[in-house]
Amino acid sequence: MQQQRVTGIVTDATNGEAVIGANVIIEGTTIGTVTDIDGKFSLEIQKSDAVLVVSFLGYVPERIQYTGQSAIDVKLVPDITKLEEVVVVGYGSMKKKDLTGAAIKADIESFRESPNTSIMQSLQGSVAGITIGQTNRAGQDPSIEVRGQTTINGSKDPLIILDGIIYRGRISDINPADIESVDILKDASSKAVYGAQAANGVIMITSKGGKKSQKPVISYSASYSISEPTVKHRLLNRNEFLEKVKAIEYKRAYTAESGYTEPNPTWDYTQSEMLPAVVAGANNGTEYDWWGAATSRGHLNNHVVNVTGGGEKISYFLSGGFTDQKALIINDEYQRSHFRLNIDSDIAKWLTVGTNTFVSFADFSGAVPTMANLRRVASVVTPKDADGNWVINPNGDNLVNPFLNAQALSSDKRHQINANFYGLVKIPWVEGLTYRLNYNYTLDARNNDIFNEFDAGLTGYAKKETANSYFTLLDNIVNFTRSFNSHNINATFVYGYNETNWDGTIAEGDGFSNTALGYNSVEQATNQFISSGAWEEKNLYQMGRVAYNFKNRYLLTATIRRDGFSGFAENNKFGLFPSVGAGWVVTEEGFFNIKAIDYIKVRASYGVTGNQTSRYSSLASVESGDNQKYVFGDGGQTQNGLTVKSMANGDLTWETTDELNAGVDFTILDNRIRGSIDYYNARTKDLLWDVVIPRVTGFSSVRTNLGELKNHGIEINLNTTPVKTTNFKWDLNVTFASNKNKIVSLLGEDKDGDGKEDDLISSGLFIGESIGTIYGFEIEGIWQVDDEVMSGYFPGTYKIKDQAGPDKTAPDGNITAADDRVILGESKPIFTMGIQNTLAYKNFTLRFFSILLMEVKTVIWPTIICPIYSLQVWPQVQTGLTHTMSGHLLIRALDMHRNG
């Protein structure tokens, strides 16, 4: 055909307004144009079967078949996919636009290719208010905090829900490639459905499923990544170490006449205070890189294969995979094999059954060097002697060779079977009424064996340990969903029960004359020890929730949950946890006509969640052993017996957290900017704590309820698309969170009579301060050679600020722990931010991510207590000292850490 010109106009289907800057391209080519200020366009077309694709950010793309027409009018429909997004909220799911609480779906697609063994590691910084800790061992689960810390002594971990079932296993056992979505419930209104177990937030993980009426699709993926430390720790090399020795012993190593700048020609290392083994290494030119020998480049290798598909009445998802991880420390390795089977089958129109089951085999075998000792060994000594034998004490003191622990035979294998089965019944005679039965059985087993011939005074040590955990759950869920004209209602009732049983046995011994059989010869040990134990705990719960909205404009959610736990005494076994939330979609109102705002919803919620005690802490317990003997007759006969180990507290009750949340969800500028802002304020009372009691009672402490803790913060999630053209797109996602907690009250005592409630200094707890406050001495600098050094110190040691004397009024010239320690800062960040950029050009995508932690301090005592082998060298011996002269800095007196 001849080249023809087509003109047209692109408008918004909802209001008829022109869409400025819309892309109009011929499909399969790079030929295209954009609409002008009136939404108009003009384009030359050469093919009669051409297809025009019209697209613009915030709208559903439109495909138009060209049939020779000279003018085309295009109406673009706003893309409300994000508003229709379904969020898993506990015992069901809801559309995001209908939520009244702070629940958010994590963008895991952006992080699927991240080199992590756990999906949680990929969420760091991607969701506001979620803090994911670092891992220091291969295969290790990271620590997780949702909205900071709301307890002192209770459980701090969020509740993990996998496919609607409480999950008690390791998160690293769940293959990230099997996960469909991750939703986080953060405020009391959304997490109150889990009551006493949800005070620290709820993370909902949903695994992938199959698709009905789809032929089998087989996929395979493999990845390999390498890892290097971001900050490389380096011990002193030979020259640095020897220079530091001379700096420490400057009064002998340098001449006084020169002001300690010129070396003393009569001094050598044999005159130093170093141990003979270190002196020998210094004199014979020995140098060894201990840190380099203990570390190597890490890697992570993943292989995953899955099959998905289904027929008319059945869908399935099968997957299997293998993970091999090697961390930065030698012998720190992790291997995992996993298999998953998810099936859904429509047995009848009214009955659906299914299973979500996976099996995981994990191997943590391998013993690593003793890292604390590694920092304390000199670079002028070696781990082996000239004959290739291990040197037990390289420095010549009682410091054990850090590589001896790595020679141990170690087998640490764990496996988990997690089987979920369900049946869903649609009640035929009541529209919208369903009944679902969930059943879960989880077996988590561990076999941990170790043999080290260098342990127990070089006589050898062996241990064989087995532990098994059995978790059983049964949930009965009734749901009713119905719409009446403009009224929409969803009601859920749950009655459930779960039980955990554990048993374990340890057989260990030392003193072996024959080490050939390793840990399989515990019976040959001179000294043998056997211990075993078992425990159980049970939970019973009921929950009711009603979600109502009118015209999708006014939203209301009310929840109440009753929890029972076997660990409490009879009069406090049950706790009640209510919540309520409301929302208003302002943009649904007729009076709202701000064109720049596509969608805005304001919401508020209030609710109560809880924390339960440990399984036997409210009960008196007894123990037996060789030290518990009863005397009979004239004292010549004794018999092992039982003694009371802990005191009962029949009044021990639930730790409760009430929380207020206010938030807004918004979409503006034709869906170019999307996000949410939340403010929360929580108060935890009846804190679970072990209170010290007089020894005359026969006990050291008793678990009780006391005190109050406040926790508040702000969260911002922002998703934007600054640039979008035909071939290029730039997405920018920003998260920001601020969290601050404060201890309001503890024991309620004022023993020192200062008119204020006493702190628990020994536990690092201070009234008016945050959990994790760093308490210690304030450092003013380094004592210089020319200084008038305070008694007990010498040049090169820290100069500690003299805060006050016993009267707390003025410095007294003495440094004491009681008078001179102060609050130094926070060990947890007050502000966190995550910034993710995604640049897409045609079929290529580049992502880069940054995490910022602000207003946080860390305790460096592990470095301070290291000896001179790992600290910086003085730049000069006589003036300008900027580093301490030795790691042996009377650390016990300094007590740099509040828990020291």
mmCIF file with all atom_site columns, C-alpha atoms in Angstrom, residues 93 212 215 271 595 654 678 809:
data_model
loop_
_atom_site.group_PDB
_atom_site.id
_atom_site.type_symbol
_atom_site.label_atom_id
_atom_site.label_alt_id
_atom_site.label_comp_id
_atom_site.label_asym_id
_atom_site.label_entity_id
_atom_site.label_seq_id
_atom_site.pdbx_PDB_ins_code
_atom_site.Cartn_x
_atom_site.Cartn_y
_atom_site.Cartn_z
_atom_site.occupancy
_atom_site.B_iso_or_equiv
_atom_site.pdbx_formal_charge
_atom_site.auth_seq_id
_atom_site.auth_comp_id
_atom_site.auth_asym_id
_atom_site.auth_atom_id
_atom_site.pdbx_PDB_model_num
ATOM 1 C CA . SER A 1 93  ? -7.451 -11.991 51.473 1.00 0.00 ? 93  SER A CA 1
ATOM 2 C CA . LYS A 1 212 ? -6.148 -24.881 35.475 1.00 0.00 ? 212 LYS A CA 1
ATOM 3 C CA . LYS A 1 215 ? -0.558 -27.716 29.513 1.00 0.00 ? 215 LYS A CA 1
ATOM 4 C CA . GLN A 1 271 ? 64.438 -7.183  75.887 1.00 0.00 ? 271 GLN A CA 1
ATOM 5 C CA . LYS A 1 595 ? -7.405 16.340  38.866 1.00 0.00 ? 595 LYS A CA 1
ATOM 6 C CA . TRP A 1 654 ? -0.282 -11.838 79.043 1.00 0.00 ? 654 TRP A CA 1
ATOM 7 C CA . ASP A 1 678 ? 1.582  5.817   58.271 1.00 0.00 ? 678 ASP A CA 1
ATOM 8 C CA . THR A 1 809 ? 27.907 17.640  91.337 1.00 0.00 ? 809 THR A CA 1
#
